[in-house]
mmCIF file of C-alpha atoms and ligand atoms in Angstrom:
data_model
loop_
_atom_site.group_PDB
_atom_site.id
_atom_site.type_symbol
_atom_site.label_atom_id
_atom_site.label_comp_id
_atom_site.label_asym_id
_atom_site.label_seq_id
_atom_site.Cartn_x
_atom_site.Cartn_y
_atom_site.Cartn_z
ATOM 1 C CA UNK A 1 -1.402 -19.501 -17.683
ATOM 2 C CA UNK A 2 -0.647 -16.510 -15.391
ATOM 3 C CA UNK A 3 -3.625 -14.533 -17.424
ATOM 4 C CA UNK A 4 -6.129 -17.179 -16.488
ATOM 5 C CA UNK A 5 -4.356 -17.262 -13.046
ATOM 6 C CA UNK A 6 -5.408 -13.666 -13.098
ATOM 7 C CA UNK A 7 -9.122 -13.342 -14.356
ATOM 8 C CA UNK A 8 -9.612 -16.089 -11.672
ATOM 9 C CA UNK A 9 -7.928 -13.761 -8.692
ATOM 10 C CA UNK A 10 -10.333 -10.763 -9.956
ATOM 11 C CA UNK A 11 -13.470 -12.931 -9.510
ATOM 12 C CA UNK A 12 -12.270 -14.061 -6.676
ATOM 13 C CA UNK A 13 -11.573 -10.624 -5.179
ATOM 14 C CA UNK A 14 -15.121 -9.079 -5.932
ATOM 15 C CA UNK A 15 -16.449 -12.171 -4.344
ATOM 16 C CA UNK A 16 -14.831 -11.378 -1.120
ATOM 17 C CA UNK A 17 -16.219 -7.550 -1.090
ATOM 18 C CA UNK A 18 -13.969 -5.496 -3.679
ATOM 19 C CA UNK A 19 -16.778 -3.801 -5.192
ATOM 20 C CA UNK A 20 -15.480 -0.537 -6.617
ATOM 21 C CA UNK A 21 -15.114 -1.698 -11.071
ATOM 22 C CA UNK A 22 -11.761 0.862 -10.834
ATOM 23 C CA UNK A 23 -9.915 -0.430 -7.959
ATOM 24 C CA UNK A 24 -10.543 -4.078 -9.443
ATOM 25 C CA UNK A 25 -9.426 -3.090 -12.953
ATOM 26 C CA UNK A 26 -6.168 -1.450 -11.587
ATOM 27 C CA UNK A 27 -5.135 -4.790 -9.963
ATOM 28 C CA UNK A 28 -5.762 -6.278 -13.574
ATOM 29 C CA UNK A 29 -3.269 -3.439 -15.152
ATOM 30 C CA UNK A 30 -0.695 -4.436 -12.612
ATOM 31 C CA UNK A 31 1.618 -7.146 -13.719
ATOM 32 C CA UNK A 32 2.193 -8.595 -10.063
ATOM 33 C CA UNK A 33 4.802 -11.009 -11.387
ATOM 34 C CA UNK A 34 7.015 -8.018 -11.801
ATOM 35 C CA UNK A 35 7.140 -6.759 -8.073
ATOM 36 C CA UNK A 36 8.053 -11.047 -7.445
ATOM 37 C CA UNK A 37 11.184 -12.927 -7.113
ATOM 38 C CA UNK A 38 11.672 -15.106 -9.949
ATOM 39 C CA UNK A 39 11.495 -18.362 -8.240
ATOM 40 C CA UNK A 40 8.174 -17.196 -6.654
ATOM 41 C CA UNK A 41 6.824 -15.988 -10.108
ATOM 42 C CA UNK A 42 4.307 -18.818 -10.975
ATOM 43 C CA UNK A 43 2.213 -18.228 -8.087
ATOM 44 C CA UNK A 44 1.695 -14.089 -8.935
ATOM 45 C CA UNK A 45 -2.092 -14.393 -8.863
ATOM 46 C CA UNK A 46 -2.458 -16.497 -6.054
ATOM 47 C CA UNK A 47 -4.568 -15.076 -3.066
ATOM 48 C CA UNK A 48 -1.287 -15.059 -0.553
ATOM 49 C CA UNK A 49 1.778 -12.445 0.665
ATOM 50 C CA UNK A 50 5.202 -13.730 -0.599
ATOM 51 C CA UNK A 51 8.651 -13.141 -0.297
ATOM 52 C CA UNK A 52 10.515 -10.189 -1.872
ATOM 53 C CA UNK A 53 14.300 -10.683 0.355
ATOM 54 C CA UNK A 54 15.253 -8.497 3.269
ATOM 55 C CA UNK A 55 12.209 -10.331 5.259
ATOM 56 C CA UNK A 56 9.914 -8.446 3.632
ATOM 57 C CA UNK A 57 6.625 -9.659 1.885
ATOM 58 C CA UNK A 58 4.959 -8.478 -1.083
ATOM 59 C CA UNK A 59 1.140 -8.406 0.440
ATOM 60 C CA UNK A 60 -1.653 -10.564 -0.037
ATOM 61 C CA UNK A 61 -4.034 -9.335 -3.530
ATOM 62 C CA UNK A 62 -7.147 -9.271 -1.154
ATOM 63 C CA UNK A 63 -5.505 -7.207 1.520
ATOM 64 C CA UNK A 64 -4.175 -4.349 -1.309
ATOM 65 C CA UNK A 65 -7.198 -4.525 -2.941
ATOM 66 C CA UNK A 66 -9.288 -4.329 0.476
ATOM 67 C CA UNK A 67 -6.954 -1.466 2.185
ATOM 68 C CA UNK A 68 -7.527 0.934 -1.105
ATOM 69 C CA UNK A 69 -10.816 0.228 -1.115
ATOM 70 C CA UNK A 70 -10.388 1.759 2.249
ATOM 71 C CA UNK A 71 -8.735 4.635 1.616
ATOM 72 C CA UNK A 72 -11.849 6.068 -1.185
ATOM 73 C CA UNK A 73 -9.425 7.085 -3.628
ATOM 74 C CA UNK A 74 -10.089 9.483 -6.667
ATOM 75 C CA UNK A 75 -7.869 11.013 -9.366
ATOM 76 C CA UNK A 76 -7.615 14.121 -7.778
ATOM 77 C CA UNK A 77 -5.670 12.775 -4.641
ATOM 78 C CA UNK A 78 -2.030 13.158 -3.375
ATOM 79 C CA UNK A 79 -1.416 10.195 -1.552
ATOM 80 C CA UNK A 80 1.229 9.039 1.031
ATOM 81 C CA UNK A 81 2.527 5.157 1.619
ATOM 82 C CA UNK A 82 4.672 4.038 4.314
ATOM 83 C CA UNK A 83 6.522 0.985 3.185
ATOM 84 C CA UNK A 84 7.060 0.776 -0.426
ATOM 85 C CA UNK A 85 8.283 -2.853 -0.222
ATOM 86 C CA UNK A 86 8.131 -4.136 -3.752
ATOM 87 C CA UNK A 87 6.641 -1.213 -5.331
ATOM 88 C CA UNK A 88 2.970 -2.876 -5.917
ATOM 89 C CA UNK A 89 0.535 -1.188 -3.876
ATOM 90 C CA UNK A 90 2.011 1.904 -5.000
ATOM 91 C CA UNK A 91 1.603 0.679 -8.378
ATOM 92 C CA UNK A 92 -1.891 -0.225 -7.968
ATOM 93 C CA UNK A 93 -2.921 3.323 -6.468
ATOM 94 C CA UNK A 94 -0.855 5.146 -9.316
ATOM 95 C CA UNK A 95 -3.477 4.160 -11.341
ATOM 96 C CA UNK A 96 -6.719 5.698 -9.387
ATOM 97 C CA UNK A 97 -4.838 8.767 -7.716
ATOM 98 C CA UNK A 98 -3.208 11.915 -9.259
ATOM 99 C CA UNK A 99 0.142 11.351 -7.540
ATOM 100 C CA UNK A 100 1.803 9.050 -4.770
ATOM 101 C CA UNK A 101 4.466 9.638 -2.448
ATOM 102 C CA UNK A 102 5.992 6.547 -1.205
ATOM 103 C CA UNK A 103 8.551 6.007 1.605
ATOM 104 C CA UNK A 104 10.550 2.601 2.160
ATOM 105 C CA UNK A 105 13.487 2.429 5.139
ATOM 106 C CA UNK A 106 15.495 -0.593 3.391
ATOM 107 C CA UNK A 107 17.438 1.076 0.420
ATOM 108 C CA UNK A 108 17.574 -1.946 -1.689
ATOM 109 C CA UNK A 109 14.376 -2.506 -1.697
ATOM 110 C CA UNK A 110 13.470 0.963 -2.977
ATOM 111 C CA UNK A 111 16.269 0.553 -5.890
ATOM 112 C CA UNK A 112 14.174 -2.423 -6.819
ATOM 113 C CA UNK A 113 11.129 -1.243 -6.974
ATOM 114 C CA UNK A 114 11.964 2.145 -8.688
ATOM 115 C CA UNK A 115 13.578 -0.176 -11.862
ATOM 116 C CA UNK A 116 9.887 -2.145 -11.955
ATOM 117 C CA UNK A 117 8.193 1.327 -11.834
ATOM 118 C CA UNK A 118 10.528 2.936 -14.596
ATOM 119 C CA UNK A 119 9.650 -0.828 -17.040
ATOM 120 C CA UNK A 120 6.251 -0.296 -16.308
ATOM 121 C CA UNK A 121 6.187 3.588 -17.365
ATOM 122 C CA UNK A 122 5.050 4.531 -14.238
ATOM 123 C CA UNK A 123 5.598 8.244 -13.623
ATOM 124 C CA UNK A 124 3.302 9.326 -11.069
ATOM 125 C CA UNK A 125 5.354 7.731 -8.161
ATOM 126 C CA UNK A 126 8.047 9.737 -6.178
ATOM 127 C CA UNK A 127 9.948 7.645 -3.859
ATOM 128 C CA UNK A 128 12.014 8.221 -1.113
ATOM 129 C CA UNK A 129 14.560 5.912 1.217
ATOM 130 C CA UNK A 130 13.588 7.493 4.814
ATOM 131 C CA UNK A 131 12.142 6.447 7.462
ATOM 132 C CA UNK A 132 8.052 6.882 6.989
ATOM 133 C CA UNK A 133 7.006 7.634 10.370
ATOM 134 C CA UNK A 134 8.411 11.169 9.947
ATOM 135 C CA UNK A 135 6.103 11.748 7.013
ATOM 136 C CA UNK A 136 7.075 13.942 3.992
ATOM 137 C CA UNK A 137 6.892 17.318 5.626
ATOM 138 C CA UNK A 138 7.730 18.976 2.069
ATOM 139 C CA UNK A 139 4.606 17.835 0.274
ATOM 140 C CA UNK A 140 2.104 18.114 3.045
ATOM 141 C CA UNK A 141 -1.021 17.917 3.285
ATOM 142 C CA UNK A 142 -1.964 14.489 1.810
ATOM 143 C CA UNK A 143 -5.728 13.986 1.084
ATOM 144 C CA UNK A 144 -4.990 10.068 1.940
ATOM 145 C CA UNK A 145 -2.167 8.342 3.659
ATOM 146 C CA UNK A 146 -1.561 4.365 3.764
ATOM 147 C CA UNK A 147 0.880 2.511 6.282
ATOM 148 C CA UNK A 148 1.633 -0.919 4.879
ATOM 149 C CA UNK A 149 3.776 -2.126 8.203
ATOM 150 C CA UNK A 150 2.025 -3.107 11.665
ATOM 151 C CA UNK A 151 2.625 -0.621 14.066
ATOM 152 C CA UNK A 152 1.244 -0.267 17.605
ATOM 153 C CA UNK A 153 0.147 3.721 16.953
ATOM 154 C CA UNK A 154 0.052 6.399 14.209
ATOM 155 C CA UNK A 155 3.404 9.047 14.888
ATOM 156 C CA UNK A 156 2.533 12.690 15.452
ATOM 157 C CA UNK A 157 4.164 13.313 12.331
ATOM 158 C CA UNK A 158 1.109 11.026 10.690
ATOM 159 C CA UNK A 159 -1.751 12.372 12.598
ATOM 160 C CA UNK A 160 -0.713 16.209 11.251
ATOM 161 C CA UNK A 161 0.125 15.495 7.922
ATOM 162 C CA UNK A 162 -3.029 14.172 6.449
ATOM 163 C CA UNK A 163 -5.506 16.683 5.081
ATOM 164 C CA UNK A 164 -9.313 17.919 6.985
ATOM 165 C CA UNK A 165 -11.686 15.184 5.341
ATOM 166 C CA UNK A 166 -8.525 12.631 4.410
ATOM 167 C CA UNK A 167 -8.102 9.134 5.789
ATOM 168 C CA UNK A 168 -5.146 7.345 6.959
ATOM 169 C CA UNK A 169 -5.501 3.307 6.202
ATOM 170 C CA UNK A 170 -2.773 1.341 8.317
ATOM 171 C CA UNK A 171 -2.289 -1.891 10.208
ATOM 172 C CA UNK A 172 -2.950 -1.279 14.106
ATOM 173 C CA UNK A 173 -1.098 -3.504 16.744
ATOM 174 C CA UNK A 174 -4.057 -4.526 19.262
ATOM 175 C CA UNK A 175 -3.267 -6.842 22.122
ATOM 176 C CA UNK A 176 -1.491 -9.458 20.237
ATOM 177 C CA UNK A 177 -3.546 -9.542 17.219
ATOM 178 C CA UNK A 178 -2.985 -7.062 13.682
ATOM 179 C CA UNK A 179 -6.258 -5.466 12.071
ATOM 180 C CA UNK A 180 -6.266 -2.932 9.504
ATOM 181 C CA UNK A 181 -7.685 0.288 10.958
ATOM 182 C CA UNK A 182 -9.227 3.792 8.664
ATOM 183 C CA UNK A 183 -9.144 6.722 10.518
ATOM 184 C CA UNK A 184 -10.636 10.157 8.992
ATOM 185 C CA UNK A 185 -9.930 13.254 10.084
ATOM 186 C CA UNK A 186 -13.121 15.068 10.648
ATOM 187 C CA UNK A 187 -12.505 18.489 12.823
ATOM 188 C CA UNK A 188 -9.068 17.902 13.388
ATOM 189 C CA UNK A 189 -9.539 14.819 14.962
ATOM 190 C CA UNK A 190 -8.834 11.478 13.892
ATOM 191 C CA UNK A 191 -12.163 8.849 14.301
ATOM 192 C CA UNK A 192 -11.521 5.075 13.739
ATOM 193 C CA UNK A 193 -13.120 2.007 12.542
ATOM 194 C CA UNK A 194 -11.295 -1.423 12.310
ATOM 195 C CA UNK A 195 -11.531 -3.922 9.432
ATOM 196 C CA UNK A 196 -9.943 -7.181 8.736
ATOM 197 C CA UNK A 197 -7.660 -9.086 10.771
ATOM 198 C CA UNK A 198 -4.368 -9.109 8.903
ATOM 199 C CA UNK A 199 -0.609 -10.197 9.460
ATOM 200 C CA UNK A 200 2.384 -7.498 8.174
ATOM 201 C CA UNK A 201 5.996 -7.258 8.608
ATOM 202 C CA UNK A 202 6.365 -4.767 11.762
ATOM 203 C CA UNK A 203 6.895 -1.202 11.274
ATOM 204 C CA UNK A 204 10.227 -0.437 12.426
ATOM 205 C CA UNK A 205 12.158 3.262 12.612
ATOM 206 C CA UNK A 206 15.069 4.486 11.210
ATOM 207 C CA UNK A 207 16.736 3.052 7.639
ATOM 208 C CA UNK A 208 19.141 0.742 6.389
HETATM 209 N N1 LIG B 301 3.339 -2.065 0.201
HETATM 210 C C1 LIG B 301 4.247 -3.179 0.099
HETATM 211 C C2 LIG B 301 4.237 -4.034 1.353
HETATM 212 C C3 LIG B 301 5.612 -4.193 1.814
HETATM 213 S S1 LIG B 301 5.931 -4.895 3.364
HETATM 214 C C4 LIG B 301 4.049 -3.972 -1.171
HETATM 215 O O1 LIG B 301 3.071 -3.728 -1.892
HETATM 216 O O2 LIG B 301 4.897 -4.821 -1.502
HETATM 217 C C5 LIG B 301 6.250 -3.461 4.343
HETATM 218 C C6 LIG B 301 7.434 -2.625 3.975
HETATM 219 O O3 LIG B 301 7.464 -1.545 4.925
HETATM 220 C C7 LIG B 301 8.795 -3.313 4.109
HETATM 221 O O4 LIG B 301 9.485 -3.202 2.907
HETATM 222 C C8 LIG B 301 9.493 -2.551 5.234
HETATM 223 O O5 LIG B 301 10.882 -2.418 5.033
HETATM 224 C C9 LIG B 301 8.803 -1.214 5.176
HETATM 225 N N2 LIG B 301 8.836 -0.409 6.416
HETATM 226 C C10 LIG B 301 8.659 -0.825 7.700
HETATM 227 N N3 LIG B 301 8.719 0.222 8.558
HETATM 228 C C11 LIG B 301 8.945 1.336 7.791
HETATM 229 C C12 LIG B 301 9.126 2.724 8.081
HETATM 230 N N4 LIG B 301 9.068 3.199 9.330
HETATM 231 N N5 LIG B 301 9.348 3.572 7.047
HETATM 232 C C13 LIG B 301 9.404 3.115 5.767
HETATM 233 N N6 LIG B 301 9.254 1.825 5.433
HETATM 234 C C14 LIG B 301 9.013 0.933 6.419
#
């Protein structure tokens, strides 16, 4: 049932604009049921966000499949997420990029997600319990960085640690409303261009 759920959530997807054959057949490697509460489990490949605990959401298929589509990914890349949540956008980009760094501020969330990583196999994730905003000053530069919490504007920390050429993908705070914003850093200055209105948990400092 869940693998017809699934086909049907592909088509769907590349429908809606995910054009790129890799980025669709990562999100059909992924078992998304894993990174899910149990009691939430039967609805895996629907279209929505859900709840993982702590008041956190797993997020919508559309809008991980939309923001890495975003971020022009290759296998070459060293990549940065803010807000590791359940573990499956990270999952889905350790399967385009060379390596990911990922950074979540609520500790049990991280513990979960590293156990679905290590059933999966997956060994080209490193995270960390920190707060994101401060970046990960030891692996710098990252050729692509993605935010997966709204916040109202990128930390200096953000802005300096993303490689000439690389892109940061995030959710931007503008008056009232969330849309996910790519920025590329082109002469040392980030340039932006905003995408799809979206709705994520706020980004928030410091850990618990
Ligand atoms: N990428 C996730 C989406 C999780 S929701 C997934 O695929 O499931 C956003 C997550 O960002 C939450 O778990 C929240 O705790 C975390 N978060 C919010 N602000 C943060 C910060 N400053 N540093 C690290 N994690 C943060």
């Amino acid at each position: 049932m869940l693998d017809v759920k699934k086909i049907r959530l592909i088509l769907e997807l590349r429908e809606s604009g995910i054009a790129d054959s890799n980025i669709l057949s990562a999100l059909e490697k992924i078992p998304r049921e894993k990174f899910i509460p149990e009691n939430f489990r039967n609805q895996a490949y629907d279209n929505i966000a859900l709840p993982i605990g702590d008041n956190q959401t797993i997020s919508q298929p559309f809008v991980v499949a939309k923001m890495t589509q975003l971020l022009e990914v290759n296998s070459k890349h060293k990549i940065l997420e803010i807000g590791t949540g359940s573990g499956y956008q990270s999952a889905v980009l350790s399967k385009l990029v060379r390596r990911v760094y990922t950074i979540e501020r609520i500790k049990s969330l991280l513990i979960k997600a590293e156990n679905v990583f290590k059933e999966l196999k997956i060994s080209n994730i490193v995270p960390k319990h920190a707060d994101g905003n401060l970046g990960w000053k030891e692996q710098i530069p990252f050729d692509r960085i993605i935010i997966t919490a709204a916040t109202p504007f990128l930390s200096k920390e953000i802005e300096s640690q993303i490689h000439e050429g690389g892109i940061i993908v995030s959710p931007m705070i503008k008056k009232n409303k969330q849309v996910i914003v790519k920025y590329k850093k082109t002469n040392n200055v980030l340039k932006s261009e905003i995408y799809d209105d979206v709705l994520f948990v706020p980004n928030l400092s410091g850990t618990e």
